[in-house]
Amino acid sequence: MEITEHILTRNDCYKAGQTIVPKGIMVHSTGVAQPNVDVMIRAWDQPGVEACAHAFVHADGVTETLPWNWRGWHAGKPAAGKVSANNTHISFEILEPAGHTYQGGTMIGYDAKKNAPYFAAVYRNAVDLCAMLCQKYHLDPMRDIIDHSEGHRLGIASNHADVSHWFFRHGKSMDTLRADVKARLEGDDEMTQEQFNTMFAAAQASREAADAVRQASSWAAAAWKKAADSGILDGKSPQAPLTREQAALILERLGLLGK
């Protein structure tokens, strides 16, 4: 699985800048016959879009669209008295192949035989991504991975059918996905620490390279320049997430920590 990065910096969800401590993973599919990740990025990377997941899973790999600890907009409205999965779960959208439509939430004209190679590729990438995230955040694959429809039954998400409406057409389910993630972590196909470190390092390098070339958003450009000119910030990577240690250094430079 190859992880590339295209953070949706123009999406209002990213601009909100809220973070979470990940407690689980919520699996989605897009509900539209569009396998091209670039098309989805263009559609979501703009103001006014009331949705944002952490990644798109496609046949060629995974495109990260939010930092993993960012609060996404993917679960919709929870049941009364329940906490939204937006506050607890990392999310990803599996891109669906071309050639079908929807009627009342049901796939119409979906050719499972024709789409079998495509599904095998995105399913494998979804398993690999879940395994990486479980390892990174110490999640239990049998307990902490759900799809949107399961989230609704738990009261932490809105009423959507994904991905159970699609997986069964290829003999898969969330139960098989969870089992395959567990096998990926614990079985003969276990992801070794070296493999995890290599995958994570590649994703981190991609993130740092992308951050290095981004410019400050227009609404923050003047303040960013002042902060850089005064030495409070180093003038690099204006749209990168701020760590706690970096925040502490900024407060010290502002003289707000005392002696």
PDB file of C-alpha atoms in Angstrom:
ATOM      1  CA  MET A   1       0.000   0.000   0.000  1.00  0.00           C
ATOM      2  CA  GLU A   2       1.324   3.415  -0.981  1.00  0.00           C
ATOM      3  CA  ILE A   3       0.269   6.411   1.116  1.00  0.00           C
ATOM      4  CA  THR A   4       0.437   9.825  -0.509  1.00  0.00           C
ATOM      5  CA  GLU A   5      -0.773  13.073   0.951  1.00  0.00           C
ATOM      6  CA  HIS A   6      -3.086  15.801  -0.237  1.00  0.00           C
ATOM      7  CA  ILE A   7      -4.383  17.590   2.844  1.00  0.00           C
ATOM      8  CA  LEU A   8      -7.669  19.350   2.085  1.00  0.00           C
ATOM      9  CA  THR A   9      -6.482  22.716   3.359  1.00  0.00           C
ATOM     10  CA  ARG A  10      -9.324  24.663   1.729  1.00  0.00           C
ATOM     11  CA  ASN A  11     -11.998  22.472   3.301  1.00  0.00           C
ATOM     12  CA  ASP A  12     -13.718  24.140   6.268  1.00  0.00           C
ATOM     13  CA  CYS A  13     -13.158  21.033   8.381  1.00  0.00           C
ATOM     14  CA  TYR A  14      -9.383  21.359   8.060  1.00  0.00           C
ATOM     15  CA  LYS A  15      -9.584  25.092   8.784  1.00  0.00           C
ATOM     16  CA  ALA A  16     -11.532  24.357  11.999  1.00  0.00           C
ATOM     17  CA  GLY A  17      -8.300  22.798  13.278  1.00  0.00           C
ATOM     18  CA  GLN A  18      -9.851  20.589  15.969  1.00  0.00           C
ATOM     19  CA  THR A  19      -7.998  17.449  17.033  1.00  0.00           C
ATOM     20  CA  ILE A  20      -9.019  14.128  18.572  1.00  0.00           C
ATOM     21  CA  VAL A  21      -7.447  11.213  20.404  1.00  0.00           C
ATOM     22  CA  PRO A  22      -8.309   8.359  17.995  1.00  0.00           C
ATOM     23  CA  LYS A  23     -10.314   5.581  19.642  1.00  0.00           C
ATOM     24  CA  GLY A  24     -11.415   3.749  16.515  1.00  0.00           C
ATOM     25  CA  ILE A  25     -11.696   3.647  12.731  1.00  0.00           C
ATOM     26  CA  MET A  26     -14.875   4.238  10.724  1.00  0.00           C
ATOM     27  CA  VAL A  27     -14.987   2.827   7.191  1.00  0.00           C
ATOM     28  CA  HIS A  28     -17.043   4.599   4.525  1.00  0.00           C
ATOM     29  CA  SER A  29     -17.579   4.438   0.788  1.00  0.00           C
ATOM     30  CA  THR A  30     -18.371   7.489  -1.266  1.00  0.00           C
ATOM     31  CA  GLY A  31     -21.801   6.480  -2.582  1.00  0.00           C
ATOM     32  CA  VAL A  32     -20.895   7.648  -6.074  1.00  0.00           C
ATOM     33  CA  ALA A  33     -19.439   5.746  -9.047  1.00  0.00           C
ATOM     34  CA  GLN A  34     -16.144   7.637  -9.195  1.00  0.00           C
ATOM     35  CA  PRO A  35     -12.814   5.769  -8.892  1.00  0.00           C
ATOM     36  CA  ASN A  36     -10.598   8.768  -9.720  1.00  0.00           C
ATOM     37  CA  VAL A  37      -9.127  10.171  -6.512  1.00  0.00           C
ATOM     38  CA  ASP A  38      -8.165  13.448  -8.183  1.00  0.00           C
ATOM     39  CA  VAL A  39     -11.818  14.130  -8.993  1.00  0.00           C
ATOM     40  CA  MET A  40     -12.788  13.528  -5.362  1.00  0.00           C
ATOM     41  CA  ILE A  41      -9.990  15.763  -4.087  1.00  0.00           C
ATOM     42  CA  ARG A  42     -11.076  18.615  -6.360  1.00  0.00           C
ATOM     43  CA  ALA A  43     -14.670  18.221  -5.179  1.00  0.00           C
ATOM     44  CA  TRP A  44     -13.795  18.204  -1.466  1.00  0.00           C
ATOM     45  CA  ASP A  45     -10.846  20.618  -1.323  1.00  0.00           C
ATOM     46  CA  GLN A  46     -12.864  23.817  -1.263  1.00  0.00           C
ATOM     47  CA  PRO A  47     -14.877  25.920   1.205  1.00  0.00           C
ATOM     48  CA  GLY A  48     -18.521  25.086   1.830  1.00  0.00           C
ATOM     49  CA  VAL A  49     -18.150  21.281   1.634  1.00  0.00           C
ATOM     50  CA  GLU A  50     -19.812  19.849   4.728  1.00  0.00           C
ATOM     51  CA  ALA A  51     -17.808  16.617   4.777  1.00  0.00           C
ATOM     52  CA  CYS A  52     -14.188  15.640   5.204  1.00  0.00           C
ATOM     53  CA  ALA A  53     -12.629  12.242   5.891  1.00  0.00           C
ATOM     54  CA  HIS A  54      -9.027  11.467   6.784  1.00  0.00           C
ATOM     55  CA  ALA A  55      -8.249   9.553   3.606  1.00  0.00           C
ATOM     56  CA  PHE A  56      -9.455   8.223   0.285  1.00  0.00           C
ATOM     57  CA  VAL A  57      -8.729   4.550  -0.400  1.00  0.00           C
ATOM     58  CA  HIS A  58      -8.442   3.822  -4.116  1.00  0.00           C
ATOM     59  CA  ALA A  59      -7.066   1.095  -6.362  1.00  0.00           C
ATOM     60  CA  ASP A  60      -3.570   2.607  -6.431  1.00  0.00           C
ATOM     61  CA  GLY A  61      -3.215   3.118  -2.692  1.00  0.00           C
ATOM     62  CA  VAL A  62      -4.272   5.643  -0.070  1.00  0.00           C
ATOM     63  CA  THR A  63      -4.406   9.438  -0.221  1.00  0.00           C
ATOM     64  CA  GLU A  64      -4.350  11.065   3.211  1.00  0.00           C
ATOM     65  CA  THR A  65      -6.597  14.130   3.263  1.00  0.00           C
ATOM     66  CA  LEU A  66      -6.503  15.131   6.947  1.00  0.00           C
ATOM     67  CA  PRO A  67      -3.864  14.583   9.630  1.00  0.00           C
ATOM     68  CA  TRP A  68      -4.845  11.360  11.394  1.00  0.00           C
ATOM     69  CA  ASN A  69      -5.519  13.180  14.683  1.00  0.00           C
ATOM     70  CA  TRP A  70      -7.665  15.912  13.097  1.00  0.00           C
ATOM     71  CA  ARG A  71     -11.396  15.914  13.861  1.00  0.00           C
ATOM     72  CA  GLY A  72     -13.122  14.882  10.640  1.00  0.00           C
ATOM     73  CA  TRP A  73     -16.638  15.550   9.377  1.00  0.00           C
ATOM     74  CA  HIS A  74     -17.730  12.081   8.302  1.00  0.00           C
ATOM     75  CA  ALA A  75     -20.169  10.540  10.777  1.00  0.00           C
ATOM     76  CA  GLY A  76     -23.101  12.916  10.552  1.00  0.00           C
ATOM     77  CA  LYS A  77     -25.481  13.592  13.430  1.00  0.00           C
ATOM     78  CA  PRO A  78     -25.448  11.055  16.301  1.00  0.00           C
ATOM     79  CA  ALA A  79     -28.434   9.880  18.320  1.00  0.00           C
ATOM     80  CA  ALA A  80     -29.614  12.060  21.193  1.00  0.00           C
ATOM     81  CA  GLY A  81     -27.239  11.802  24.135  1.00  0.00           C
ATOM     82  CA  LYS A  82     -24.527  10.057  22.122  1.00  0.00           C
ATOM     83  CA  VAL A  83     -21.057  11.324  21.206  1.00  0.00           C
ATOM     84  CA  SER A  84     -20.430  11.633  17.482  1.00  0.00           C
ATOM     85  CA  ALA A  85     -17.825   9.364  15.922  1.00  0.00           C
ATOM     86  CA  ASN A  86     -16.338  12.571  14.522  1.00  0.00           C
ATOM     87  CA  ASN A  87     -14.908  13.057  18.025  1.00  0.00           C
ATOM     88  CA  THR A  88     -13.409   9.586  18.331  1.00  0.00           C
ATOM     89  CA  HIS A  89     -12.805   7.865  14.985  1.00  0.00           C
ATOM     90  CA  ILE A  90     -10.357   8.152  12.125  1.00  0.00           C
ATOM     91  CA  SER A  91     -12.298   7.803   8.879  1.00  0.00           C
ATOM     92  CA  PHE A  92     -11.632   6.879   5.302  1.00  0.00           C
ATOM     93  CA  GLU A  93     -13.728   6.766   2.152  1.00  0.00           C
ATOM     94  CA  ILE A  94     -13.308   3.840  -0.253  1.00  0.00           C
ATOM     95  CA  LEU A  95     -13.782   5.030  -3.821  1.00  0.00           C
ATOM     96  CA  GLU A  96     -16.344   3.049  -5.788  1.00  0.00           C
ATOM     97  CA  PRO A  97     -15.794   1.951  -9.403  1.00  0.00           C
ATOM     98  CA  ALA A  98     -17.538   3.486 -12.386  1.00  0.00           C
ATOM     99  CA  GLY A  99     -20.673   2.156 -14.053  1.00  0.00           C
ATOM    100  CA  HIS A 100     -23.496   2.102 -11.503  1.00  0.00           C
ATOM    101  CA  THR A 101     -26.080   4.463 -10.051  1.00  0.00           C
ATOM    102  CA  TYR A 102     -28.075   4.633  -6.829  1.00  0.00           C
ATOM    103  CA  GLN A 103     -31.749   4.370  -6.050  1.00  0.00           C
ATOM    104  CA  GLY A 104     -32.856   4.664  -2.441  1.00  0.00           C
ATOM    105  CA  GLY A 105     -29.382   3.794  -1.222  1.00  0.00           C
ATOM    106  CA  THR A 106     -29.170   0.658  -3.382  1.00  0.00           C
ATOM    107  CA  MET A 107     -26.593   0.142  -6.118  1.00  0.00           C
ATOM    108  CA  ILE A 108     -28.257  -0.162  -9.533  1.00  0.00           C
ATOM    109  CA  GLY A 109     -26.436  -1.762 -12.462  1.00  0.00           C
ATOM    110  CA  TYR A 110     -23.437  -2.839 -10.389  1.00  0.00           C
ATOM    111  CA  ASP A 111     -21.401  -5.566 -12.163  1.00  0.00           C
ATOM    112  CA  ALA A 112     -19.680  -7.539  -9.420  1.00  0.00           C
ATOM    113  CA  LYS A 113     -17.799  -9.822 -11.823  1.00  0.00           C
ATOM    114  CA  LYS A 114     -16.413  -6.949 -13.862  1.00  0.00           C
ATOM    115  CA  ASN A 115     -15.495  -5.001 -10.748  1.00  0.00           C
ATOM    116  CA  ALA A 116     -13.893  -7.918  -8.892  1.00  0.00           C
ATOM    117  CA  PRO A 117     -10.256  -6.839  -9.592  1.00  0.00           C
ATOM    118  CA  TYR A 118     -11.024  -3.275  -8.572  1.00  0.00           C
ATOM    119  CA  PHE A 119     -12.725  -4.359  -5.363  1.00  0.00           C
ATOM    120  CA  ALA A 120      -9.864  -6.709  -4.496  1.00  0.00           C
ATOM    121  CA  ALA A 121      -7.404  -3.829  -4.806  1.00  0.00           C
ATOM    122  CA  VAL A 122      -9.350  -1.315  -2.675  1.00  0.00           C
ATOM    123  CA  TYR A 123     -10.252  -3.957  -0.098  1.00  0.00           C
ATOM    124  CA  ARG A 124      -6.583  -4.923   0.272  1.00  0.00           C
ATOM    125  CA  ASN A 125      -5.597  -1.276   0.660  1.00  0.00           C
ATOM    126  CA  ALA A 126      -8.345  -0.756   3.247  1.00  0.00           C
ATOM    127  CA  VAL A 127      -7.057  -3.733   5.247  1.00  0.00           C
ATOM    128  CA  ASP A 128      -3.487  -2.432   5.092  1.00  0.00           C
ATOM    129  CA  LEU A 129      -4.517   1.069   6.153  1.00  0.00           C
ATOM    130  CA  CYS A 130      -6.550  -0.261   9.071  1.00  0.00           C
ATOM    131  CA  ALA A 131      -3.608  -2.417  10.146  1.00  0.00           C
ATOM    132  CA  MET A 132      -1.248   0.557  10.072  1.00  0.00           C
ATOM    133  CA  LEU A 133      -3.649   2.744  12.058  1.00  0.00           C
ATOM    134  CA  CYS A 134      -4.350  -0.012  14.596  1.00  0.00           C
ATOM    135  CA  GLN A 135      -0.637  -0.409  15.140  1.00  0.00           C
ATOM    136  CA  LYS A 136      -0.025   3.332  15.372  1.00  0.00           C
ATOM    137  CA  TYR A 137      -2.867   4.071  17.803  1.00  0.00           C
ATOM    138  CA  HIS A 138      -2.975   0.724  19.661  1.00  0.00           C
ATOM    139  CA  LEU A 139      -6.463  -0.134  18.464  1.00  0.00           C
ATOM    140  CA  ASP A 140      -8.129  -3.547  18.653  1.00  0.00           C
ATOM    141  CA  PRO A 141      -9.142  -4.514  15.088  1.00  0.00           C
ATOM    142  CA  MET A 142     -12.017  -6.711  16.273  1.00  0.00           C
ATOM    143  CA  ARG A 143     -13.503  -4.036  18.523  1.00  0.00           C
ATOM    144  CA  ASP A 144     -12.431  -0.634  17.213  1.00  0.00           C
ATOM    145  CA  ILE A 145     -13.154  -0.852  13.458  1.00  0.00           C
ATOM    146  CA  ILE A 146     -16.717  -0.176  12.296  1.00  0.00           C
ATOM    147  CA  ASP A 147     -18.428   1.098   9.177  1.00  0.00           C
ATOM    148  CA  HIS A 148     -20.945   3.931   8.902  1.00  0.00           C
ATOM    149  CA  SER A 149     -23.959   1.627   9.128  1.00  0.00           C
ATOM    150  CA  GLU A 150     -22.624   0.029  12.311  1.00  0.00           C
ATOM    151  CA  GLY A 151     -21.945   3.493  13.683  1.00  0.00           C
ATOM    152  CA  HIS A 152     -25.608   4.336  13.136  1.00  0.00           C
ATOM    153  CA  ARG A 153     -26.710   1.235  15.041  1.00  0.00           C
ATOM    154  CA  LEU A 154     -24.419   2.298  17.882  1.00  0.00           C
ATOM    155  CA  GLY A 155     -26.004   5.763  17.839  1.00  0.00           C
ATOM    156  CA  ILE A 156     -22.749   7.583  17.015  1.00  0.00           C
ATOM    157  CA  ALA A 157     -23.421   8.260  13.310  1.00  0.00           C
ATOM    158  CA  SER A 158     -26.205   9.198  10.917  1.00  0.00           C
ATOM    159  CA  ASN A 159     -28.302   6.657   9.012  1.00  0.00           C
ATOM    160  CA  HIS A 160     -26.103   5.477   6.122  1.00  0.00           C
ATOM    161  CA  ALA A 161     -25.716   1.982   4.683  1.00  0.00           C
ATOM    162  CA  ASP A 162     -22.032   2.071   3.727  1.00  0.00           C
ATOM    163  CA  VAL A 163     -20.093  -0.116   3.392  1.00  0.00           C
ATOM    164  CA  SER A 164     -22.330  -3.103   4.064  1.00  0.00           C
ATOM    165  CA  HIS A 165     -24.433  -2.290   0.985  1.00  0.00           C
ATOM    166  CA  TRP A 166     -21.378  -2.960  -1.221  1.00  0.00           C
ATOM    167  CA  PHE A 167     -19.097  -5.507   0.444  1.00  0.00           C
ATOM    168  CA  PHE A 168     -21.588  -8.389   0.324  1.00  0.00           C
ATOM    169  CA  ARG A 169     -21.561  -8.271  -3.477  1.00  0.00           C
ATOM    170  CA  HIS A 170     -17.984  -9.554  -3.312  1.00  0.00           C
ATOM    171  CA  GLY A 171     -18.453 -12.018  -0.467  1.00  0.00           C
ATOM    172  CA  LYS A 172     -17.005  -9.626   2.112  1.00  0.00           C
ATOM    173  CA  SER A 173     -18.360  -7.868   5.188  1.00  0.00           C
ATOM    174  CA  MET A 174     -17.086  -5.791   8.062  1.00  0.00           C
ATOM    175  CA  ASP A 175     -16.548  -9.041   9.941  1.00  0.00           C
ATOM    176  CA  THR A 176     -14.222 -10.326   7.220  1.00  0.00           C
ATOM    177  CA  LEU A 177     -12.437  -6.968   7.093  1.00  0.00           C
ATOM    178  CA  ARG A 178     -11.858  -6.976  10.833  1.00  0.00           C
ATOM    179  CA  ALA A 179     -10.632 -10.571  10.691  1.00  0.00           C
ATOM    180  CA  ASP A 180      -8.297  -9.774   7.787  1.00  0.00           C
ATOM    181  CA  VAL A 181      -6.874  -6.785   9.651  1.00  0.00           C
ATOM    182  CA  LYS A 182      -6.274  -8.975  12.691  1.00  0.00           C
ATOM    183  CA  ALA A 183      -4.557 -11.574  10.496  1.00  0.00           C
ATOM    184  CA  ARG A 184      -2.455  -8.836   8.939  1.00  0.00           C
ATOM    185  CA  LEU A 185      -1.266  -7.811  12.395  1.00  0.00           C
ATOM    186  CA  GLU A 186      -0.989 -11.174  14.113  1.00  0.00           C
ATOM    187  CA  GLY A 187      -0.837 -13.945  11.529  1.00  0.00           C
ATOM    188  CA  ASP A 188       1.547 -15.145   8.877  1.00  0.00           C
ATOM    189  CA  ASP A 189       0.982 -11.905   7.015  1.00  0.00           C
ATOM    190  CA  GLU A 190       1.924  -9.790  10.032  1.00  0.00           C
ATOM    191  CA  MET A 191       3.185  -6.292   9.405  1.00  0.00           C
ATOM    192  CA  THR A 192       6.609  -6.228  11.012  1.00  0.00           C
ATOM    193  CA  GLN A 193       7.828  -3.224  12.948  1.00  0.00           C
ATOM    194  CA  GLU A 194      10.331  -2.563  10.180  1.00  0.00           C
ATOM    195  CA  GLN A 195       7.570  -2.576   7.547  1.00  0.00           C
ATOM    196  CA  PHE A 196       5.444  -0.279   9.695  1.00  0.00           C
ATOM    197  CA  ASN A 197       8.366   2.090  10.277  1.00  0.00           C
ATOM    198  CA  THR A 198       9.121   2.180   6.555  1.00  0.00           C
ATOM    199  CA  MET A 199       5.483   2.861   5.655  1.00  0.00           C
ATOM    200  CA  PHE A 200       5.107   5.516   8.331  1.00  0.00           C
ATOM    201  CA  ALA A 201       8.405   7.176   7.424  1.00  0.00           C
ATOM    202  CA  ALA A 202       7.367   7.366   3.768  1.00  0.00           C
ATOM    203  CA  ALA A 203       4.051   8.939   4.703  1.00  0.00           C
ATOM    204  CA  GLN A 204       5.808  11.392   7.013  1.00  0.00           C
ATOM    205  CA  ALA A 205       8.316  12.340   4.313  1.00  0.00           C
ATOM    206  CA  SER A 206       5.473  12.912   1.864  1.00  0.00           C
ATOM    207  CA  ARG A 207       3.719  15.121   4.422  1.00  0.00           C
ATOM    208  CA  GLU A 208       6.850  17.155   5.145  1.00  0.00           C
ATOM    209  CA  ALA A 209       7.587  17.643   1.464  1.00  0.00           C
ATOM    210  CA  ALA A 210       4.042  18.819   0.823  1.00  0.00           C
ATOM    211  CA  ASP A 211       4.097  21.129   3.858  1.00  0.00           C
ATOM    212  CA  ALA A 212       7.362  22.693   2.718  1.00  0.00           C
ATOM    213  CA  VAL A 213       5.915  23.995  -0.549  1.00  0.00           C
ATOM    214  CA  ARG A 214       2.540  25.179   0.745  1.00  0.00           C
ATOM    215  CA  GLN A 215       1.961  28.872   1.198  1.00  0.00           C
ATOM    216  CA  ALA A 216       0.021  30.473   4.018  1.00  0.00           C
ATOM    217  CA  SER A 217      -3.701  30.846   3.297  1.00  0.00           C
ATOM    218  CA  SER A 218      -4.759  34.322   2.178  1.00  0.00           C
ATOM    219  CA  TRP A 219      -6.678  34.959   5.410  1.00  0.00           C
ATOM    220  CA  ALA A 220      -3.547  34.213   7.488  1.00  0.00           C
ATOM    221  CA  ALA A 221      -0.768  35.497   5.208  1.00  0.00           C
ATOM    222  CA  ALA A 222      -0.207  38.832   6.965  1.00  0.00           C
ATOM    223  CA  ALA A 223      -0.141  37.317  10.455  1.00  0.00           C
ATOM    224  CA  TRP A 224       2.117  34.508   9.246  1.00  0.00           C
ATOM    225  CA  LYS A 225       4.620  37.006   7.828  1.00  0.00           C
ATOM    226  CA  LYS A 226       4.655  39.001  11.081  1.00  0.00           C
ATOM    227  CA  ALA A 227       5.236  35.842  13.117  1.00  0.00           C
ATOM    228  CA  ALA A 228       8.086  34.779  10.847  1.00  0.00           C
ATOM    229  CA  ASP A 229       9.664  38.259  10.698  1.00  0.00           C
ATOM    230  CA  SER A 230       9.617  38.541  14.496  1.00  0.00           C
ATOM    231  CA  GLY A 231      11.194  35.114  14.992  1.00  0.00           C
ATOM    232  CA  ILE A 232       8.200  33.617  16.805  1.00  0.00           C
ATOM    233  CA  LEU A 233       7.886  31.063  13.993  1.00  0.00           C
ATOM    234  CA  ASP A 234      10.542  29.891  11.560  1.00  0.00           C
ATOM    235  CA  GLY A 235       8.601  30.816   8.424  1.00  0.00           C
ATOM    236  CA  LYS A 236       8.420  27.223   7.172  1.00  0.00           C
ATOM    237  CA  SER A 237       5.448  24.921   6.529  1.00  0.00           C
ATOM    238  CA  PRO A 238       2.624  27.345   7.359  1.00  0.00           C
ATOM    239  CA  GLN A 239      -0.113  24.703   7.096  1.00  0.00           C
ATOM    240  CA  ALA A 240       1.584  21.933   9.083  1.00  0.00           C
ATOM    241  CA  PRO A 241      -0.084  20.820  12.365  1.00  0.00           C
ATOM    242  CA  LEU A 242       1.298  22.396  15.559  1.00  0.00           C
ATOM    243  CA  THR A 243       2.654  19.989  18.184  1.00  0.00           C
ATOM    244  CA  ARG A 244       2.459  20.669  21.907  1.00  0.00           C
ATOM    245  CA  GLU A 245       6.219  21.133  22.173  1.00  0.00           C
ATOM    246  CA  GLN A 246       6.115  23.658  19.343  1.00  0.00           C
ATOM    247  CA  ALA A 247       3.282  25.464  21.127  1.00  0.00           C
ATOM    248  CA  ALA A 248       5.385  25.569  24.295  1.00  0.00           C
ATOM    249  CA  LEU A 249       8.303  27.070  22.374  1.00  0.00           C
ATOM    250  CA  ILE A 250       6.048  29.753  20.874  1.00  0.00           C
ATOM    251  CA  LEU A 251       4.703  30.653  24.322  1.00  0.00           C
ATOM    252  CA  GLU A 252       8.265  30.901  25.616  1.00  0.00           C
ATOM    253  CA  ARG A 253       9.267  33.193  22.751  1.00  0.00           C
ATOM    254  CA  LEU A 254       6.276  35.384  23.563  1.00  0.00           C
ATOM    255  CA  GLY A 255       7.396  35.572  27.200  1.00  0.00           C
ATOM    256  CA  LEU A 256       4.193  33.995  28.466  1.00  0.00           C
ATOM    257  CA  LEU A 257       5.676  31.121  30.486  1.00  0.00           C
ATOM    258  CA  GLY A 258       7.288  33.176  33.230  1.00  0.00           C
ATOM    259  CA  LYS A 259      10.478  32.107  34.949  1.00  0.00           C
TER     260      LYS A 259
END
